[in-house]
């Protein structure tokens, strides 16, 4: 749901309750979406999902992803296309 800033300030308890039961609540200022209010559970879930790509790559072997390591760096035998000069 979307709330104007003044309305969100006046009805903060309701906005917080809505974030807990309905999900993210968008707050707008002068008609422009400006902020989002999340429940603590939703916020923590977003934080847990953040893993740097380098960390993921270092802990994941190609075989774990169903990739054949011998095929991973194999060069294509395709010689390209014929062109007239």
PDB file of C-alpha atoms in Angstrom:
ATOM      1  CA  UNK A   1       0.000   0.000   0.000  1.00  0.00           C
ATOM      2  CA  UNK A   2       1.093   3.572  -0.525  1.00  0.00           C
ATOM      3  CA  UNK A   3       0.880   6.332   2.070  1.00  0.00           C
ATOM      4  CA  UNK A   4       1.399  10.084   1.882  1.00  0.00           C
ATOM      5  CA  UNK A   5       4.052  11.122   4.405  1.00  0.00           C
ATOM      6  CA  UNK A   6       1.672  13.206   6.536  1.00  0.00           C
ATOM      7  CA  UNK A   7      -0.887  10.385   6.647  1.00  0.00           C
ATOM      8  CA  UNK A   8       1.841   7.866   7.541  1.00  0.00           C
ATOM      9  CA  UNK A   9       3.001  10.115  10.389  1.00  0.00           C
ATOM     10  CA  UNK A  10      -0.534  10.481  11.722  1.00  0.00           C
ATOM     11  CA  UNK A  11      -1.279   6.750  11.442  1.00  0.00           C
ATOM     12  CA  UNK A  12       2.152   5.283  12.179  1.00  0.00           C
ATOM     13  CA  UNK A  13       0.809   2.393  14.265  1.00  0.00           C
ATOM     14  CA  UNK A  14      -1.450   1.363  11.391  1.00  0.00           C
ATOM     15  CA  UNK A  15       1.380   1.638   8.855  1.00  0.00           C
ATOM     16  CA  UNK A  16       3.625  -0.546  11.040  1.00  0.00           C
ATOM     17  CA  UNK A  17       0.848  -3.110  11.490  1.00  0.00           C
ATOM     18  CA  UNK A  18       0.258  -3.150   7.728  1.00  0.00           C
ATOM     19  CA  UNK A  19       3.978  -3.726   7.113  1.00  0.00           C
ATOM     20  CA  UNK A  20       3.856  -6.716   9.455  1.00  0.00           C
ATOM     21  CA  UNK A  21       0.746  -8.271   7.928  1.00  0.00           C
ATOM     22  CA  UNK A  22       0.638  -7.092   4.292  1.00  0.00           C
ATOM     23  CA  UNK A  23       4.275  -6.501   3.395  1.00  0.00           C
ATOM     24  CA  UNK A  24       6.195  -3.410   2.381  1.00  0.00           C
ATOM     25  CA  UNK A  25       4.482  -0.037   2.771  1.00  0.00           C
ATOM     26  CA  UNK A  26       5.497   2.717   0.347  1.00  0.00           C
ATOM     27  CA  UNK A  27       5.654   6.290   1.628  1.00  0.00           C
ATOM     28  CA  UNK A  28       5.475   9.164  -0.831  1.00  0.00           C
ATOM     29  CA  UNK A  29       6.367  12.828  -0.542  1.00  0.00           C
ATOM     30  CA  UNK A  30       4.684  15.285  -2.930  1.00  0.00           C
ATOM     31  CA  UNK A  31       3.364  12.368  -4.977  1.00  0.00           C
ATOM     32  CA  UNK A  32       6.754  10.697  -5.449  1.00  0.00           C
ATOM     33  CA  UNK A  33       7.527   7.326  -3.873  1.00  0.00           C
ATOM     34  CA  UNK A  34      10.331   8.107  -1.440  1.00  0.00           C
ATOM     35  CA  UNK A  35      10.664   5.435   1.232  1.00  0.00           C
ATOM     36  CA  UNK A  36       9.594   1.929   2.171  1.00  0.00           C
ATOM     37  CA  UNK A  37       8.652   0.620   5.605  1.00  0.00           C
ATOM     38  CA  UNK A  38       9.382  -3.095   6.060  1.00  0.00           C
ATOM     39  CA  UNK A  39       8.643  -5.441   8.904  1.00  0.00           C
ATOM     40  CA  UNK A  40      11.732  -6.479  10.854  1.00  0.00           C
ATOM     41  CA  UNK A  41      11.336 -10.049   9.556  1.00  0.00           C
ATOM     42  CA  UNK A  42      11.326  -8.859   5.918  1.00  0.00           C
ATOM     43  CA  UNK A  43      14.351  -6.633   6.557  1.00  0.00           C
ATOM     44  CA  UNK A  44      16.330  -9.462   8.169  1.00  0.00           C
ATOM     45  CA  UNK A  45      15.483 -11.780   5.283  1.00  0.00           C
ATOM     46  CA  UNK A  46      16.904  -9.230   2.846  1.00  0.00           C
ATOM     47  CA  UNK A  47      20.080  -8.937   4.921  1.00  0.00           C
ATOM     48  CA  UNK A  48      20.608 -12.706   5.052  1.00  0.00           C
ATOM     49  CA  UNK A  49      20.420 -13.028   1.279  1.00  0.00           C
ATOM     50  CA  UNK A  50      23.333 -10.658   0.726  1.00  0.00           C
ATOM     51  CA  UNK A  51      26.463 -12.601  -0.082  1.00  0.00           C
ATOM     52  CA  UNK A  52      29.292 -11.131  -2.120  1.00  0.00           C
ATOM     53  CA  UNK A  53      29.740 -12.805  -5.497  1.00  0.00           C
ATOM     54  CA  UNK A  54      33.376 -13.601  -4.748  1.00  0.00           C
ATOM     55  CA  UNK A  55      32.408 -15.462  -1.581  1.00  0.00           C
ATOM     56  CA  UNK A  56      29.805 -17.480  -3.456  1.00  0.00           C
ATOM     57  CA  UNK A  57      32.260 -18.381  -6.208  1.00  0.00           C
ATOM     58  CA  UNK A  58      34.973 -19.408  -3.738  1.00  0.00           C
ATOM     59  CA  UNK A  59      32.675 -21.759  -1.823  1.00  0.00           C
ATOM     60  CA  UNK A  60      30.910 -23.248  -4.848  1.00  0.00           C
ATOM     61  CA  UNK A  61      32.559 -25.778  -7.127  1.00  0.00           C
ATOM     62  CA  UNK A  62      31.403 -25.958 -10.772  1.00  0.00           C
ATOM     63  CA  UNK A  63      30.234 -29.548 -10.191  1.00  0.00           C
ATOM     64  CA  UNK A  64      27.895 -28.302  -7.430  1.00  0.00           C
ATOM     65  CA  UNK A  65      26.148 -26.207 -10.080  1.00  0.00           C
ATOM     66  CA  UNK A  66      25.886 -29.085 -12.563  1.00  0.00           C
ATOM     67  CA  UNK A  67      28.688 -27.702 -14.736  1.00  0.00           C
ATOM     68  CA  UNK A  68      31.320 -30.006 -16.212  1.00  0.00           C
ATOM     69  CA  UNK A  69      34.682 -28.368 -15.374  1.00  0.00           C
ATOM     70  CA  UNK A  70      36.191 -29.779 -18.583  1.00  0.00           C
ATOM     71  CA  UNK A  71      33.545 -27.958 -20.622  1.00  0.00           C
ATOM     72  CA  UNK A  72      33.748 -24.733 -18.639  1.00  0.00           C
ATOM     73  CA  UNK A  73      36.761 -23.268 -20.446  1.00  0.00           C
ATOM     74  CA  UNK A  74      36.559 -25.234 -23.692  1.00  0.00           C
ATOM     75  CA  UNK A  75      36.953 -23.030 -26.737  1.00  0.00           C
ATOM     76  CA  UNK A  76      34.495 -23.224 -29.571  1.00  0.00           C
ATOM     77  CA  UNK A  77      35.614 -24.978 -32.760  1.00  0.00           C
ATOM     78  CA  UNK A  78      33.480 -22.595 -34.803  1.00  0.00           C
ATOM     79  CA  UNK A  79      35.668 -20.690 -37.281  1.00  0.00           C
ATOM     80  CA  UNK A  80      33.162 -17.916 -37.706  1.00  0.00           C
ATOM     81  CA  UNK A  81      31.463 -16.792 -40.879  1.00  0.00           C
ATOM     82  CA  UNK A  82      32.700 -16.357 -44.426  1.00  0.00           C
ATOM     83  CA  UNK A  83      33.079 -12.776 -45.564  1.00  0.00           C
ATOM     84  CA  UNK A  84      33.923 -11.245 -48.937  1.00  0.00           C
ATOM     85  CA  UNK A  85      36.596  -8.575 -48.954  1.00  0.00           C
TER      86      UNK A  85
END
